[in-house]
Amino acid sequence: MPHHAAFRTGSRAEGSGQARRRPRRRQRRSHPGEAGIGKSALVAEAVSAASAAGLRVLTTTGVEAEQNLAYAGLHQLLYPVRAGVDTLPAPQRDALRSALGLAEAAEPSVYLVGLATLTLLAEAAAVRSLLVVAEDAHWLDRASADVLAFVARRIESEPIVMVATLREGERSSVQDAGLCPMPVDQLSAEVAAELLDSIAPDLTSAVRAWLLEEAAGNPLALTELPAALGRHGGPGPALPLSDRLGGLGAVLPLSERLERAFTARVAALPAPTRTALLVAALNQSDSVSETLAATSLILGSTAEPEILAPAAEVRLIELAIGAVAFRHPLMRSAIAAASTLAERRRAHLALAETLHEQPDRRAWHRAAATAGADEGVAAELDRAADRARHRGGVAAAIAALEQAARLSEGQDRKALRLLRAAELAVESGSRVTAERLVRDAHALELSPRRRATAAWLLSGFEDGVREDVSRVSELAELAASVAADGEVEPAVRILWGAAMRCFWSEPGTAARRSLLGVADRLPVPADDPRMVAIAAYVAPFERGGITLDLLRKLAGVAGAAPEIDRYLGSAALQVGAFGLAARFSAAAAPGLRAQGRLGLLPRTLAVQAWSRVRLGDLAAAVPVAAEAAKLAQETGQPFMYGLATAVQAEIAALRGDHGRAGTLADEAERVALPAGARPVLATVQLARGLTALSEERFGDAFAALSRILDPSDPAYQLALRAYCLAELTEAAVRAGRVDTMRDILREVEPLAASTPSPALHIGLRYARAVLAPDEEAEKRFTAALRADLSGWPAERGRLHLAFGEWLRRRRRAAESRSHLRTARETFDALGMAAWGERARRELRGAGSRARTGTRTRGKSSPRTS
């Protein structure tokens, strides 16, 4: 997005009295521009108009030096309304106080901080409508930008207007919040000439023409360059024009010309003022007291506020009580660029000494003042990274680790910090950053441990889906060799990467056994969550019983740590314990959000959504699957996006929204088929089979579902194939494929002997009852219904429906009705439209006045006939 303003409106924001009553449609505008094009002037006009209309204005301005300080921008924005923090609900209050550094607490959830900010602003707007301004949002720290984006998505019904400005070519999460873009265009030639003439009416025609050409309609250039030229003495008569302008040649990019214009004014200032100005430019806040304290250390004498007056007189800065603000952000970089390395180093060291009680800022200034390796400064940055991560500032942590790597003594320490930063980048979904950091690490002489880390790191985005399946055996050998060198933790991580490949592809029995052999030899407890997950992914049936025992034992600690919960949730899905999978995944998600690990979050959400749908909890699965798909796209994880999209297709099929189900299934297949991402393709076939069942195309349903069990089909998935037996049996019976289904059951039955998988045994009990001869069927239906199905309402409803149908067809209508009513009520409550309608038809056939249902966009809404 070019250097432009973007805004979102909430409800009416003119004045204050009745602002909530009339919601208005969001507006969108667009026009391109560049640095200095006039966005600050436009925002100033907006602020002036808002103030005149009675709105309260809250502002924050991104500063390049503050990008690595989590929530610095949010602190600036909310400072005027900080008194309202104490009135917030306790969870919101604690999260916001922690984020703003007002209290020591556990790392705050970004969602809670966003919600607290929204609540605080809404309460303030209820008294007096608000204009929220975020200037230079591309320089805001990531945590603050994410909170502003969160707020922007949710203010349509509030008397709040938000305006954000960004520079051309820069990115910010605020851009993804649906704000209406308003790119700012260059001035026309006529208007540019009028502006220049109003500022510098006495220019010669040659200089005037040159300035108009160089400014190219940029209002800041038109405003600033004449003053700079005047202080240069103006162009003389003898030299070529470009040389006479102090080297500001026509070939220079506009941003450099502007920086030179700014530094020309700096050169004319007294030396102490230049020193103070450099300190202010390098400082990470607008505090006058900090600037003066650091300047005093450099000068060796006390610096008074008057030292900055000359800079204010030439309009480089604006002074307020206790604060100094540059008239344009480019002035900071221009002033720093014009200084010598020694001058910048002295300024950074002075600021570091001044900020001895602020360890994060102190570490960054010490780092900026250090040219060579310095392990002490690197260690300070390590600690700053840990603190940033604890507060949810993952981007700040990555930056600190990368800077620490630059200052590290020894290649091993440098590689360790680069790979730690890369791991955070993967977990936060920043693919480009992760790839760059791994590439930098590979350029070093890596130890076996570091090579192992680098080997599996980037696969976190796609889990090796595009790699040859032989890579699984290679990873097993690599893990074994690394473990033999005593590097157990890297070995475990490599095995986890290999186990994930067993989920997305099918490496074969030999490769799976090889992985299990390495895992069994590692000196790691069997109940380590990572080992539990590895066993579940590699051998979901052979190790199913052991895995389920461990999962049930560990269920009491759900919520203890998101890293543990995400492993256990994944393991539970593989062994068919969908209730545990949903529980562990739901517990992991808030912590992953709070830590900014947005690369891991869509995985956890996808596990939760997949499990919720299989349990029949469609209402809970809908928002989770949607968020998983969105986050997977945003973090560059195409196959996780495909899996979440396929889950959405399954939900639509169950709700009877067949058109949407088909569209979503096609989209998921488009993503997954070229790479053979098996879980995605299996879920696609499940969605298509459910759609066909719903439409009573039973042959098509059987064909789609049976593909999941065919080892030669790309939709075959070792674990998932065992978890759709009920649907497959239903399709087989109605399509006249009973004998084929009995053959399938004979192949699946041995799996049940090796694992107590809930999903597998529930499906088998259903299939045995439906396929049983008449003399055995009732006994099998009764036994299946006696099993514990308290957490499986859809499967219980399916059994009641099948048993009711069986009873009715044997002229036992009175007995069938109770089962059919239970099925109808269950499916109506779950929103499973077609199955609810089937139960109604059966009830009518059994002589009952059944309730009828109306279907709206795939939902069944019951009513009494």
Coordinates of N, CA, C and O in Angstrom, one line a residue, residues 597-731:
R597 N 2.3 -17.3 18.5 CA 2.8 -18.5 17.7 C 1.7 -18.8 16.7 O 1.1 -19.9 16.7
L598 N 1.6 -17.9 15.7 CA 0.5 -18.0 14.8 C 0.7 -19.1 13.7 O -0.2 -19.4 12.9
G599 N 2.0 -19.6 13.6 CA 2.2 -20.7 12.7 C 1.7 -22.0 13.3 O 1.2 -22.9 12.6
L600 N 1.7 -22.1 14.6 CA 1.2 -23.3 15.3 C -0.3 -23.3 15.5 O -1.0 -24.3 15.5
L601 N -0.9 -22.1 15.7 CA -2.3 -21.9 16.0 C -3.2 -22.6 15.0 O -4.2 -23.3 15.4
P602 N -3.1 -22.4 13.7 CA -4.0 -23.0 12.8 C -4.0 -24.5 12.8 O -5.0 -25.2 12.6
R603 N -2.9 -25.1 13.2 CA -2.8 -26.6 13.3 C -3.7 -27.0 14.5 O -4.4 -28.0 14.4
T604 N -3.5 -26.3 15.6 CA -4.3 -26.7 16.8 C -5.8 -26.5 16.5 O -6.6 -27.3 16.9
L605 N -6.1 -25.4 15.8 CA -7.5 -25.1 15.5 C -8.1 -26.1 14.6 O -9.3 -26.6 14.7
A606 N -7.3 -26.6 13.6 CA -7.8 -27.6 12.6 C -8.0 -28.9 13.3 O -9.0 -29.6 13.0
V607 N -7.2 -29.3 14.3 CA -7.4 -30.5 15.0 C -8.7 -30.4 15.8 O -9.5 -31.3 15.9
Q608 N -8.9 -29.3 16.5 CA -10.1 -29.0 17.2 C -11.3 -29.1 16.4 O -12.3 -29.7 16.7
A609 N -11.3 -28.4 15.2 CA -12.5 -28.4 14.3 C -12.8 -29.8 13.8 O -13.9 -30.2 13.7
W610 N -11.7 -30.5 13.3 CA -11.9 -31.9 12.8 C -12.6 -32.7 13.8 O -13.6 -33.5 13.5
S611 N -12.1 -32.7 15.0 CA -12.7 -33.5 16.1 C -14.1 -33.1 16.5 O -15.0 -34.0 16.7
R612 N -14.4 -31.8 16.5 CA -15.7 -31.3 16.9 C -16.7 -31.8 15.9 O -17.9 -32.2 16.2
V613 N -16.4 -31.8 14.6 CA -17.3 -32.2 13.6 C -17.6 -33.7 13.7 O -18.8 -34.1 13.7
R614 N -16.6 -34.5 14.0 CA -16.8 -35.9 14.1 C -17.7 -36.2 15.4 O -18.4 -37.2 15.4
L615 N -17.6 -35.4 16.4 CA -18.4 -35.5 17.6 C -19.8 -35.0 17.4 O -20.7 -35.3 18.2
G616 N -20.1 -34.3 16.3 CA -21.4 -33.8 16.0 C -21.6 -32.4 16.5 O -22.7 -31.8 16.4
D617 N -20.5 -31.7 17.0 CA -20.6 -30.4 17.6 C -20.4 -29.4 16.5 O -19.4 -28.7 16.5
L618 N -21.3 -29.3 15.6 CA -21.1 -28.4 14.4 C -21.0 -26.9 14.8 O -20.3 -26.1 14.2
A619 N -21.9 -26.5 15.7 CA -21.9 -25.1 16.1 C -20.6 -24.6 16.6 O -20.1 -23.5 16.3
A620 N -19.9 -25.5 17.4 CA -18.6 -25.1 17.9 C -17.5 -25.2 16.9 O -16.5 -24.4 16.9
A621 N -17.7 -26.1 15.9 CA -16.7 -26.3 14.9 C -16.6 -25.2 13.9 O -15.6 -24.9 13.3
V622 N -17.8 -24.6 13.6 CA -17.8 -23.6 12.5 C -16.8 -22.4 12.7 O -16.0 -22.2 11.8
P623 N -16.8 -21.7 13.8 CA -15.9 -20.6 13.9 C -14.4 -21.0 14.0 O -13.5 -20.3 13.5
V624 N -14.2 -22.2 14.6 CA -12.9 -22.7 14.7 C -12.3 -23.1 13.4 O -11.1 -22.7 13.1
A625 N -13.0 -23.8 12.5 CA -12.6 -24.1 11.2 C -12.3 -22.9 10.4 O -11.3 -22.8 9.6
A626 N -13.2 -21.9 10.5 CA -13.0 -20.7 9.7 C -11.8 -19.9 10.1 O -11.0 -19.5 9.2
E627 N -11.5 -19.9 11.4 CA -10.3 -19.2 11.8 C -9.0 -20.0 11.4 O -8.0 -19.4 11.0
A628 N -9.1 -21.3 11.5 CA -8.0 -22.1 11.1 C -7.6 -21.9 9.6 O -6.5 -21.7 9.3
A629 N -8.6 -21.8 8.8 CA -8.4 -21.6 7.3 C -7.8 -20.2 7.1 O -6.8 -20.1 6.3
K630 N -8.3 -19.2 7.8 CA -7.8 -17.9 7.6 C -6.4 -17.7 8.0 O -5.5 -17.2 7.3
L631 N -6.1 -18.2 9.2 CA -4.7 -18.1 9.7 C -3.7 -18.9 8.9 O -2.6 -18.5 8.7
A632 N -4.2 -20.1 8.4 CA -3.3 -20.9 7.6 C -2.9 -20.2 6.3 O -1.7 -20.2 5.9
Q633 N -3.9 -19.5 5.7 CA -3.6 -18.7 4.6 C -2.6 -17.6 4.9 O -1.6 -17.3 4.2
E634 N -2.9 -16.9 6.0 CA -2.1 -15.7 6.3 C -0.6 -16.1 6.7 O 0.3 -15.3 6.5
T635 N -0.4 -17.3 7.2 CA 0.9 -17.7 7.6 C 1.6 -18.6 6.6 O 2.6 -19.2 6.9
G636 N 1.0 -18.7 5.4 CA 1.7 -19.5 4.3 C 1.7 -21.0 4.5 O 2.7 -21.6 4.2
Q637 N 0.6 -21.6 5.0 CA 0.6 -23.0 5.2 C -0.6 -23.6 4.4 O -1.7 -23.8 4.9
P638 N -0.3 -23.9 3.1 CA -1.4 -24.2 2.2 C -2.1 -25.5 2.6 O -3.3 -25.6 2.3
F639 N -1.4 -26.5 3.1 CA -2.1 -27.8 3.4 C -2.9 -27.7 4.6 O -3.9 -28.4 4.7
M640 N -2.5 -26.9 5.6 CA -3.4 -26.7 6.8 C -4.6 -25.9 6.3 O -5.7 -26.1 6.8
Y641 N -4.4 -25.0 5.4 CA -5.6 -24.2 4.8 C -6.5 -25.2 4.1 O -7.7 -25.2 4.3
G642 N -5.9 -26.2 3.4 CA -6.7 -27.2 2.7 C -7.5 -28.1 3.7 O -8.7 -28.4 3.4
L643 N -6.8 -28.5 4.8 CA -7.5 -29.3 5.7 C -8.7 -28.6 6.4 O -9.8 -29.1 6.6
A644 N -8.4 -27.3 6.8 CA -9.5 -26.5 7.4 C -10.6 -26.3 6.5 O -11.8 -26.3 6.9
T645 N -10.3 -26.1 5.2 CA -11.4 -25.9 4.2 C -12.2 -27.1 4.0 O -13.4 -27.1 3.8
A646 N -11.5 -28.3 4.0 CA -12.2 -29.6 3.8 C -13.1 -29.8 5.0 O -14.2 -30.3 4.9
V647 N -12.7 -29.4 6.2 CA -13.6 -29.5 7.4 C -14.8 -28.7 7.2 O -15.9 -29.1 7.6
Q648 N -14.6 -27.5 6.7 CA -15.7 -26.6 6.4 C -16.7 -27.2 5.4 O -17.9 -27.1 5.5
A649 N -16.2 -27.9 4.4 CA -17.0 -28.6 3.5 C -17.8 -29.7 4.2 O -19.0 -29.9 3.9
E650 N -17.2 -30.4 5.1 CA -17.9 -31.5 5.8 C -19.0 -30.9 6.7 O -20.1 -31.5 6.7
I651 N -18.8 -29.8 7.3 CA -19.8 -29.1 8.1 C -21.0 -28.7 7.2 O -22.2 -29.0 7.5
A652 N -20.7 -28.1 6.0 CA -21.7 -27.7 5.1 C -22.5 -28.9 4.6 O -23.8 -28.9 4.5
A653 N -21.9 -30.1 4.4 CA -22.6 -31.3 3.9 C -23.5 -31.8 5.0 O -24.7 -32.1 4.7
L654 N -23.1 -31.8 6.2 CA -23.9 -32.3 7.3 C -25.1 -31.4 7.5 O -26.2 -31.8 7.9
R655 N -24.9 -30.1 7.3 CA -26.0 -29.1 7.5 C -27.0 -29.1 6.3 O -28.0 -28.4 6.3
G656 N -26.6 -29.8 5.2 CA -27.5 -29.8 4.0 C -27.2 -28.7 3.1 O -28.0 -28.5 2.1
D657 N -26.2 -27.9 3.3 CA -25.8 -26.8 2.3 C -24.9 -27.4 1.3 O -23.7 -27.2 1.2
H658 N -25.5 -28.1 0.3 CA -24.7 -29.0 -0.6 C -23.9 -28.1 -1.6 O -22.8 -28.6 -2.0
G659 N -24.4 -27.0 -2.0 CA -23.7 -26.2 -3.0 C -22.4 -25.7 -2.3 O -21.3 -25.8 -2.9
R660 N -22.5 -25.2 -1.1 CA -21.3 -24.7 -0.4 C -20.3 -25.9 -0.1 O -19.1 -25.7 -0.2
A661 N -20.9 -27.0 0.2 CA -20.0 -28.2 0.5 C -19.2 -28.5 -0.7 O -18.0 -28.8 -0.6
G662 N -19.9 -28.5 -1.9 CA -19.1 -28.9 -3.1 C -18.0 -27.9 -3.5 O -16.9 -28.2 -3.8
T663 N -18.4 -26.6 -3.3 CA -17.4 -25.5 -3.6 C -16.2 -25.6 -2.7 O -15.0 -25.6 -3.1
L664 N -16.4 -25.8 -1.4 CA -15.3 -25.9 -0.4 C -14.5 -27.2 -0.7 O -13.2 -27.2 -0.6
A665 N -15.2 -28.3 -1.0 CA -14.4 -29.5 -1.2 C -13.5 -29.4 -2.5 O -12.4 -29.9 -2.5
D666 N -14.0 -28.8 -3.5 CA -13.2 -28.5 -4.7 C -12.0 -27.7 -4.4 O -10.9 -27.9 -4.9
E667 N -12.2 -26.6 -3.6 CA -11.1 -25.7 -3.2 C -10.0 -26.5 -2.4 O -8.8 -26.4 -2.7
A668 N -10.5 -27.3 -1.5 CA -9.5 -28.1 -0.7 C -8.7 -29.1 -1.6 O -7.5 -29.2 -1.4
E669 N -9.5 -29.7 -2.5 CA -8.8 -30.7 -3.4 C -7.8 -30.0 -4.3 O -6.7 -30.5 -4.6
R670 N -8.2 -28.8 -4.8 CA -7.2 -28.1 -5.6 C -5.9 -27.8 -4.9 O -4.8 -27.9 -5.6
V671 N -6.0 -27.5 -3.6 CA -4.7 -27.3 -2.9 C -4.0 -28.5 -2.6 O -2.7 -28.6 -2.7
A672 N -4.7 -29.6 -2.3 CA -4.0 -30.8 -1.8 C -3.6 -31.8 -2.9 O -2.6 -32.5 -2.7
L673 N -4.3 -31.9 -4.0 CA -4.1 -33.0 -4.9 C -2.7 -33.0 -5.6 O -2.1 -34.0 -5.7
P674 N -2.2 -31.8 -6.0 CA -0.9 -31.8 -6.7 C 0.2 -32.4 -5.8 O 1.2 -33.0 -6.3
A675 N 0.1 -32.1 -4.5 CA 1.1 -32.6 -3.6 C 0.8 -33.9 -2.9 O 1.6 -34.4 -2.1
G676 N -0.4 -34.4 -3.1 CA -0.8 -35.6 -2.4 C -1.0 -35.5 -0.9 O -0.5 -36.4 -0.2
A677 N -1.5 -34.4 -0.4 CA -1.7 -34.2 1.0 C -2.9 -35.1 1.5 O -4.1 -34.7 1.4
R678 N -2.6 -36.3 2.0 CA -3.6 -37.3 2.2 C -4.7 -36.9 3.2 O -5.9 -37.2 2.9
P679 N -4.4 -36.3 4.3 CA -5.5 -36.0 5.2 C -6.5 -35.0 4.6 O -7.7 -35.1 4.9
V680 N -6.0 -34.1 3.8 CA -6.9 -33.2 3.1 C -7.8 -33.9 2.2 O -9.1 -33.7 2.2
L681 N -7.2 -34.8 1.4 CA -8.0 -35.5 0.4 C -9.0 -36.5 1.0 O -10.1 -36.7 0.5
A682 N -8.6 -37.1 2.1 CA -9.5 -38.0 2.8 C -10.7 -37.2 3.4 O -11.9 -37.7 3.3
T683 N -10.5 -36.0 3.9 CA -11.6 -35.2 4.4 C -12.5 -34.7 3.3 O -13.7 -34.5 3.5
V684 N -11.9 -34.4 2.2 CA -12.6 -34.0 1.0 C -13.6 -35.1 0.6 O -14.8 -34.9 0.3
Q685 N -13.1 -36.4 0.5 CA -14.0 -37.5 0.2 C -15.0 -37.7 1.2 O -16.2 -38.1 0.9
L686 N -14.7 -37.5 2.5 CA -15.7 -37.6 3.5 C -16.8 -36.6 3.3 O -18.0 -36.9 3.4
A687 N -16.4 -35.4 3.0 CA -17.4 -34.3 2.8 C -18.3 -34.7 1.6 O -19.5 -34.5 1.6
R688 N -17.7 -35.2 0.5 CA -18.5 -35.5 -0.7 C -19.4 -36.7 -0.4 O -20.5 -36.8 -0.9
G689 N -18.9 -37.7 0.4 CA -19.7 -38.8 0.7 C -20.9 -38.4 1.6 O -22.0 -38.9 1.3
L690 N -20.7 -37.5 2.5 CA -21.8 -37.0 3.3 C -22.8 -36.2 2.5 O -24.0 -36.3 2.7
T691 N -22.3 -35.5 1.5 CA -23.2 -34.7 0.6 C -24.1 -35.7 -0.2 O -25.3 -35.6 -0.3
A692 N -23.4 -36.8 -0.7 CA -24.2 -37.7 -1.5 C -25.2 -38.5 -0.6 O -26.3 -38.8 -1.1
L693 N -24.8 -38.8 0.6 CA -25.8 -39.5 1.5 C -26.9 -38.6 1.8 O -28.1 -39.0 1.8
S694 N -26.7 -37.3 2.0 CA -27.7 -36.3 2.3 C -28.7 -36.2 1.1 O -29.9 -36.0 1.3
E695 N -28.1 -36.3 -0.1 CA -29.0 -36.2 -1.3 C -29.5 -37.6 -1.8 O -30.1 -37.7 -2.9
E696 N -29.2 -38.6 -1.0 CA -29.7 -40.0 -1.3 C -29.1 -40.5 -2.6 O -29.7 -41.3 -3.3
R697 N -27.9 -40.1 -2.9 CA -27.1 -40.7 -4.0 C -26.2 -41.7 -3.3 O -25.0 -41.5 -3.2
F698 N -26.7 -42.9 -3.0 CA -26.0 -43.8 -2.1 C -24.8 -44.5 -2.8 O -23.8 -44.7 -2.2
G699 N -24.9 -44.7 -4.1 CA -23.8 -45.3 -4.9 C -22.6 -44.3 -4.9 O -21.5 -44.7 -4.7
D700 N -22.9 -43.0 -5.1 CA -21.9 -42.0 -5.2 C -21.2 -41.9 -3.8 O -20.0 -41.7 -3.6
A701 N -22.1 -42.0 -2.7 CA -21.6 -41.9 -1.4 C -20.6 -43.0 -1.1 O -19.5 -42.8 -0.5
F702 N -21.0 -44.2 -1.4 CA -20.1 -45.4 -1.2 C -18.8 -45.3 -1.9 O -17.7 -45.5 -1.4
A703 N -18.9 -44.8 -3.2 CA -17.7 -44.7 -4.0 C -16.7 -43.6 -3.4 O -15.5 -43.8 -3.3
A704 N -17.3 -42.5 -2.9 CA -16.4 -41.4 -2.3 C -15.8 -41.9 -1.0 O -14.6 -41.8 -0.8
L705 N -16.6 -42.5 -0.2 CA -16.1 -42.9 1.2 C -15.1 -44.1 1.1 O -14.1 -44.2 1.8
S706 N -15.4 -45.0 0.2 CA -14.5 -46.2 0.1 C -13.1 -45.8 -0.4 O -12.1 -46.6 -0.2
R707 N -12.9 -44.6 -1.1 CA -11.6 -44.2 -1.5 C -10.7 -44.0 -0.3 O -9.5 -44.2 -0.5
I708 N -11.2 -43.6 0.8 CA -10.4 -43.3 2.0 C -9.7 -44.6 2.5 O -8.6 -44.6 3.1
L709 N -10.3 -45.8 2.2 CA -9.8 -47.1 2.6 C -8.9 -47.8 1.6 O -8.4 -48.9 1.8
D710 N -8.8 -47.2 0.4 CA -8.0 -47.9 -0.7 C -6.6 -47.4 -0.7 O -6.3 -46.3 -1.0
P711 N -5.6 -48.3 -0.3 CA -4.2 -47.9 -0.2 C -3.6 -47.3 -1.5 O -2.6 -46.6 -1.5
S712 N -4.3 -47.6 -2.7 CA -3.7 -47.1 -3.9 C -4.3 -45.8 -4.3 O -3.9 -45.2 -5.3
D713 N -5.2 -45.2 -3.5 CA -5.9 -44.0 -3.7 C -5.1 -42.8 -3.0 O -4.7 -43.0 -1.8
P714 N -5.0 -41.7 -3.6 CA -4.3 -40.6 -2.8 C -5.1 -40.1 -1.6 O -4.5 -39.4 -0.8
A715 N -6.4 -40.5 -1.5 CA -7.2 -40.1 -0.4 C -7.0 -41.0 0.8 O -7.6 -40.8 1.9
Y716 N -6.2 -42.1 0.6 CA -6.0 -43.1 1.7 C -5.2 -42.4 2.8 O -4.1 -41.8 2.5
Q717 N -5.6 -42.6 4.0 CA -4.9 -42.1 5.2 C -5.0 -43.1 6.3 O -6.1 -43.5 6.7
L718 N -3.8 -43.6 6.7 CA -3.8 -44.7 7.6 C -4.7 -44.6 8.8 O -5.4 -45.5 9.1
A719 N -4.7 -43.5 9.5 CA -5.5 -43.4 10.7 C -6.9 -43.0 10.4 O -7.9 -43.6 10.9
L720 N -7.1 -42.0 9.5 CA -8.4 -41.5 9.3 C -9.4 -42.4 8.6 O -10.6 -42.3 8.7
R721 N -8.8 -43.4 7.9 CA -9.6 -44.4 7.2 C -10.6 -45.2 8.1 O -11.6 -45.7 7.7
A722 N -10.2 -45.3 9.4 CA -11.0 -46.1 10.3 C -12.1 -45.3 11.0 O -12.8 -45.9 11.9
Y723 N -12.2 -44.0 10.7 CA -13.1 -43.2 11.5 C -14.4 -42.7 10.8 O -15.0 -41.8 11.2
C724 N -14.7 -43.4 9.7 CA -15.9 -43.1 8.9 C -16.7 -44.4 8.6 O -17.4 -44.4 7.6
L725 N -16.5 -45.4 9.4 CA -17.2 -46.7 9.1 C -18.7 -46.6 9.2 O -19.3 -47.3 8.4
A726 N -19.2 -45.8 10.1 CA -20.7 -45.7 10.1 C -21.3 -45.1 8.8 O -22.2 -45.7 8.3
E727 N -20.7 -44.1 8.3 CA -21.1 -43.5 7.1 C -21.0 -44.4 5.9 O -21.8 -44.5 5.0
L728 N -19.8 -45.1 5.9 CA -19.6 -46.0 4.8 C -20.6 -47.2 4.8 O -21.1 -47.6 3.8
T729 N -20.8 -47.7 6.0 CA -21.8 -48.8 6.1 C -23.2 -48.4 5.7 O -23.9 -49.1 5.0
E730 N -23.6 -47.2 6.1 CA -24.9 -46.6 5.7 C -25.0 -46.6 4.2 O -26.0 -47.0 3.6
A731 N -24.0 -46.0 3.6 CA -24.0 -45.9 2.1 C -24.0 -47.3 1.5 O -24.7 -47.5 0.5

